[in-house]
Amino acid sequence: MDGDPSVAARDDLAGVVDLFEWLTREELSRALSELAFKQRAEVDDEAIAAAIDVAVAEYALVAAPPGALAEAGAGAGPEAVADPGDVGDADGEGEIPDGDAIALAVGPAAFPSLPADAEDLPHILDVPDREVDRETLSGAVLERLSADAVAAIGAGDAERLELLADVTYDIEAWAPVDAGDIRERIVDELDA
């Protein structure tokens, strides 16, 4: 977990989350610490937090609203999951809510892969069976994408707009949503 997170590292984070359907940031951090221990590597909590932030900023992982989460034998997500007002939108500049209780699910820009020894994580972590309501999740992600685009347009951040333009295609392949209006606003801004 040294240096800047690579695309492979982000996809590995998504692969770990995919093993469980969703994890809180704290659970994902603990899973990554367990993997580092199994691989006899040093644990760098700051690098883990930074990798998670990058994965969320780039839509490889997405903050999931409690209404999209369920545990086996339960209704909505657990009390540990943050209030829906806390998980929604990033401000478009890569600043992501970082509370440990925020639930993360695999996002539209991920190609989940499993890092070495990750197959042991379900036996190591005490996490119940979980489910994600993809319709609710995709609606929340589309709202965040729209808010991120507005913020990036307002900031004149062409680099962020280019990333978000790519995400508009990813989200349409990931869920039955239409991001055409958002993409059109982004392209118009980039062409201006």
Tab-separated table of C-alpha atoms in Angstrom:
chain	number	residue	atom	x	y	z
A	1	MET	CA	0.000	0.000	0.000
A	2	ASP	CA	2.903	2.368	-0.756
A	3	GLY	CA	2.720	5.469	-2.963
A	4	ASP	CA	-0.232	6.611	-5.024
A	5	PRO	CA	-2.969	4.022	-5.530
A	6	SER	CA	-2.915	2.474	-8.989
A	7	VAL	CA	-5.917	1.420	-11.046
A	8	ALA	CA	-5.111	-2.178	-10.068
A	9	ALA	CA	-5.150	-1.202	-6.395
A	10	ARG	CA	-8.556	0.464	-6.804
A	11	ASP	CA	-9.888	-2.621	-8.567
A	12	ASP	CA	-8.461	-4.771	-5.754
A	13	LEU	CA	-10.353	-2.612	-3.226
A	14	ALA	CA	-13.505	-3.143	-5.267
A	15	GLY	CA	-12.809	-6.880	-5.333
A	16	VAL	CA	-12.557	-6.994	-1.540
A	17	VAL	CA	-15.832	-5.078	-1.187
A	18	ASP	CA	-17.449	-7.333	-3.805
A	19	LEU	CA	-16.706	-10.378	-1.624
A	20	PHE	CA	-19.179	-8.994	0.929
A	21	GLU	CA	-21.561	-6.932	-1.307
A	22	TRP	CA	-20.787	-3.844	0.843
A	23	LEU	CA	-18.438	-2.866	3.653
A	24	THR	CA	-18.080	0.170	5.862
A	25	ARG	CA	-14.853	2.119	5.474
A	26	GLU	CA	-13.744	0.746	8.837
A	27	GLU	CA	-14.433	-2.838	7.736
A	28	LEU	CA	-12.597	-2.311	4.453
A	29	SER	CA	-9.627	-0.793	6.294
A	30	ARG	CA	-9.582	-3.763	8.660
A	31	ALA	CA	-9.751	-6.179	5.698
A	32	LEU	CA	-6.794	-4.448	4.045
A	33	SER	CA	-4.841	-4.550	7.304
A	34	GLU	CA	-5.538	-8.295	7.554
A	35	LEU	CA	-4.294	-8.780	3.987
A	36	ALA	CA	-1.127	-6.831	4.734
A	37	PHE	CA	-0.544	-8.985	7.813
A	38	LYS	CA	-1.046	-12.190	5.775
A	39	GLN	CA	1.409	-10.870	3.186
A	40	ARG	CA	3.904	-9.894	5.907
A	41	ALA	CA	3.726	-6.274	4.797
A	42	GLU	CA	3.640	-3.153	6.927
A	43	VAL	CA	0.245	-1.593	7.467
A	44	ASP	CA	0.065	2.081	6.559
A	45	ASP	CA	-3.311	3.349	7.761
A	46	GLU	CA	-2.875	6.673	5.961
A	47	ALA	CA	-2.131	4.918	2.659
A	48	ILE	CA	-5.184	2.698	3.121
A	49	ALA	CA	-7.395	5.743	3.788
A	50	ALA	CA	-5.919	7.531	0.765
A	51	ALA	CA	-6.498	4.503	-1.484
A	52	ILE	CA	-10.128	4.309	-0.376
A	53	ASP	CA	-10.571	8.054	-0.984
A	54	VAL	CA	-9.165	7.742	-4.509
A	55	ALA	CA	-11.367	4.717	-5.264
A	56	VAL	CA	-14.451	6.665	-4.149
A	57	ALA	CA	-13.443	9.850	-5.968
A	58	GLU	CA	-12.993	7.859	-9.174
A	59	TYR	CA	-16.223	5.837	-8.764
A	60	ALA	CA	-14.540	2.443	-8.329
A	61	LEU	CA	-16.251	2.415	-4.916
A	62	VAL	CA	-19.378	4.384	-4.126
A	63	ALA	CA	-20.932	5.517	-0.881
A	64	ALA	CA	-24.191	3.601	-0.528
A	65	PRO	CA	-27.249	5.101	1.132
A	66	PRO	CA	-28.715	3.019	3.970
A	67	GLY	CA	-31.845	2.404	1.891
A	68	ALA	CA	-29.741	0.402	-0.574
A	69	LEU	CA	-28.264	-1.887	2.089
A	70	ALA	CA	-29.493	-5.022	3.781
A	71	GLU	CA	-28.060	-7.755	5.955
A	72	ALA	CA	-29.322	-11.331	5.907
A	73	GLY	CA	-32.380	-11.558	8.106
A	74	ALA	CA	-32.623	-7.780	8.523
A	75	GLY	CA	-34.395	-4.920	6.824
A	76	ALA	CA	-32.492	-1.772	6.010
A	77	GLY	CA	-28.809	-1.364	6.717
A	78	PRO	CA	-27.318	-1.574	10.200
A	79	GLU	CA	-27.248	1.321	12.630
A	80	ALA	CA	-23.506	1.678	11.960
A	81	VAL	CA	-24.238	2.930	8.443
A	82	ALA	CA	-24.173	6.704	8.242
A	83	ASP	CA	-27.264	8.828	7.844
A	84	PRO	CA	-28.243	9.241	4.148
A	85	GLY	CA	-27.353	12.936	4.359
A	86	ASP	CA	-23.794	11.933	5.212
A	87	VAL	CA	-23.134	9.541	2.343
A	88	GLY	CA	-24.474	11.312	-0.696
A	89	ASP	CA	-22.458	13.757	-2.653
A	90	ALA	CA	-18.806	14.511	-2.871
A	91	ASP	CA	-18.109	18.143	-3.621
A	92	GLY	CA	-16.660	17.347	-7.023
A	93	GLU	CA	-13.082	17.985	-5.956
A	94	GLY	CA	-12.308	14.527	-4.659
A	95	GLU	CA	-13.282	15.274	-1.059
A	96	ILE	CA	-15.249	12.270	0.094
A	97	PRO	CA	-16.988	11.833	3.416
A	98	ASP	CA	-14.553	9.736	5.433
A	99	GLY	CA	-16.561	8.536	8.414
A	100	ASP	CA	-15.780	4.940	9.287
A	101	ALA	CA	-19.505	4.107	9.239
A	102	ILE	CA	-20.006	5.056	5.586
A	103	ALA	CA	-20.954	1.978	3.609
A	104	LEU	CA	-19.135	1.357	0.343
A	105	ALA	CA	-20.272	-0.738	-2.599
A	106	VAL	CA	-18.623	-1.532	-5.926
A	107	GLY	CA	-19.039	1.405	-8.281
A	108	PRO	CA	-19.475	1.770	-12.032
A	109	ALA	CA	-15.798	2.463	-12.820
A	110	ALA	CA	-14.493	-0.699	-11.137
A	111	PHE	CA	-13.267	-3.932	-12.618
A	112	PRO	CA	-13.154	-5.875	-9.333
A	113	SER	CA	-10.135	-8.123	-8.865
A	114	LEU	CA	-8.959	-10.036	-5.825
A	115	PRO	CA	-5.580	-9.344	-4.292
A	116	ALA	CA	-3.502	-12.278	-3.043
A	117	ASP	CA	-5.013	-14.050	-0.025
A	118	ALA	CA	-8.306	-12.112	-0.259
A	119	GLU	CA	-10.266	-15.354	-0.562
A	120	ASP	CA	-9.579	-15.897	3.150
A	121	LEU	CA	-11.221	-12.638	4.221
A	122	PRO	CA	-14.765	-14.023	4.628
A	123	HIS	CA	-13.298	-16.475	7.171
A	124	ILE	CA	-11.322	-13.747	8.967
A	125	LEU	CA	-13.848	-10.901	9.151
A	126	ASP	CA	-17.030	-11.304	11.156
A	127	VAL	CA	-19.383	-9.833	8.552
A	128	PRO	CA	-22.942	-11.146	8.056
A	129	ASP	CA	-24.351	-11.927	4.607
A	130	ARG	CA	-25.264	-8.687	2.900
A	131	GLU	CA	-27.161	-7.410	-0.094
A	132	VAL	CA	-27.245	-4.186	-2.102
A	133	ASP	CA	-30.393	-2.848	-3.762
A	134	ARG	CA	-28.845	-1.911	-7.105
A	135	GLU	CA	-31.746	0.307	-8.159
A	136	THR	CA	-31.494	2.489	-5.041
A	137	LEU	CA	-27.695	2.497	-5.259
A	138	SER	CA	-27.632	3.469	-8.933
A	139	GLY	CA	-30.064	6.334	-8.293
A	140	ALA	CA	-27.823	7.692	-5.529
A	141	VAL	CA	-24.717	7.341	-7.702
A	142	LEU	CA	-26.409	9.136	-10.604
A	143	GLU	CA	-27.358	12.003	-8.243
A	144	ARG	CA	-23.767	12.187	-6.983
A	145	LEU	CA	-22.448	12.167	-10.558
A	146	SER	CA	-24.728	15.085	-11.446
A	147	ALA	CA	-23.642	17.050	-8.359
A	148	ASP	CA	-19.970	16.289	-9.063
A	149	ALA	CA	-20.388	17.517	-12.661
A	150	VAL	CA	-22.019	20.772	-11.508
A	151	ALA	CA	-19.233	21.332	-8.956
A	152	ALA	CA	-16.484	20.596	-11.511
A	153	ILE	CA	-18.111	22.921	-14.049
A	154	GLY	CA	-18.333	25.619	-11.401
A	155	ALA	CA	-14.664	25.135	-10.532
A	156	GLY	CA	-13.573	24.988	-14.180
A	157	ASP	CA	-11.834	21.665	-13.419
A	158	ALA	CA	-11.276	20.132	-16.881
A	159	GLU	CA	-9.372	17.115	-15.521
A	160	ARG	CA	-12.248	16.202	-13.183
A	161	LEU	CA	-14.765	16.774	-15.998
A	162	GLU	CA	-12.889	14.350	-18.257
A	163	LEU	CA	-12.978	11.685	-15.533
A	164	LEU	CA	-16.693	12.319	-14.952
A	165	ALA	CA	-17.399	12.104	-18.696
A	166	ASP	CA	-15.909	8.599	-18.662
A	167	VAL	CA	-18.023	7.721	-15.615
A	168	THR	CA	-21.191	8.710	-17.503
A	169	TYR	CA	-20.496	5.839	-19.891
A	170	ASP	CA	-19.484	3.468	-17.084
A	171	ILE	CA	-22.668	4.077	-15.109
A	172	GLU	CA	-24.875	3.315	-18.121
A	173	ALA	CA	-23.135	-0.050	-18.545
A	174	TRP	CA	-23.313	-0.696	-14.778
A	175	ALA	CA	-27.002	0.098	-14.194
A	176	PRO	CA	-30.144	0.809	-16.216
A	177	VAL	CA	-29.792	4.595	-15.949
A	178	ASP	CA	-29.389	7.366	-18.495
A	179	ALA	CA	-26.505	9.763	-17.889
A	180	GLY	CA	-26.823	11.410	-21.307
A	181	ASP	CA	-27.907	14.811	-19.945
A	182	ILE	CA	-24.983	14.888	-17.519
A	183	ARG	CA	-22.547	13.830	-20.250
A	184	GLU	CA	-23.919	16.518	-22.575
A	185	ARG	CA	-23.381	19.244	-19.945
A	186	ILE	CA	-19.832	17.995	-19.350
A	187	VAL	CA	-18.954	17.804	-23.058
A	188	ASP	CA	-20.418	21.266	-23.685
A	189	GLU	CA	-18.254	22.650	-20.885
A	190	LEU	CA	-15.128	20.865	-22.151
A	191	ASP	CA	-15.751	22.120	-25.685
A	192	ALA	CA	-16.304	25.730	-24.541
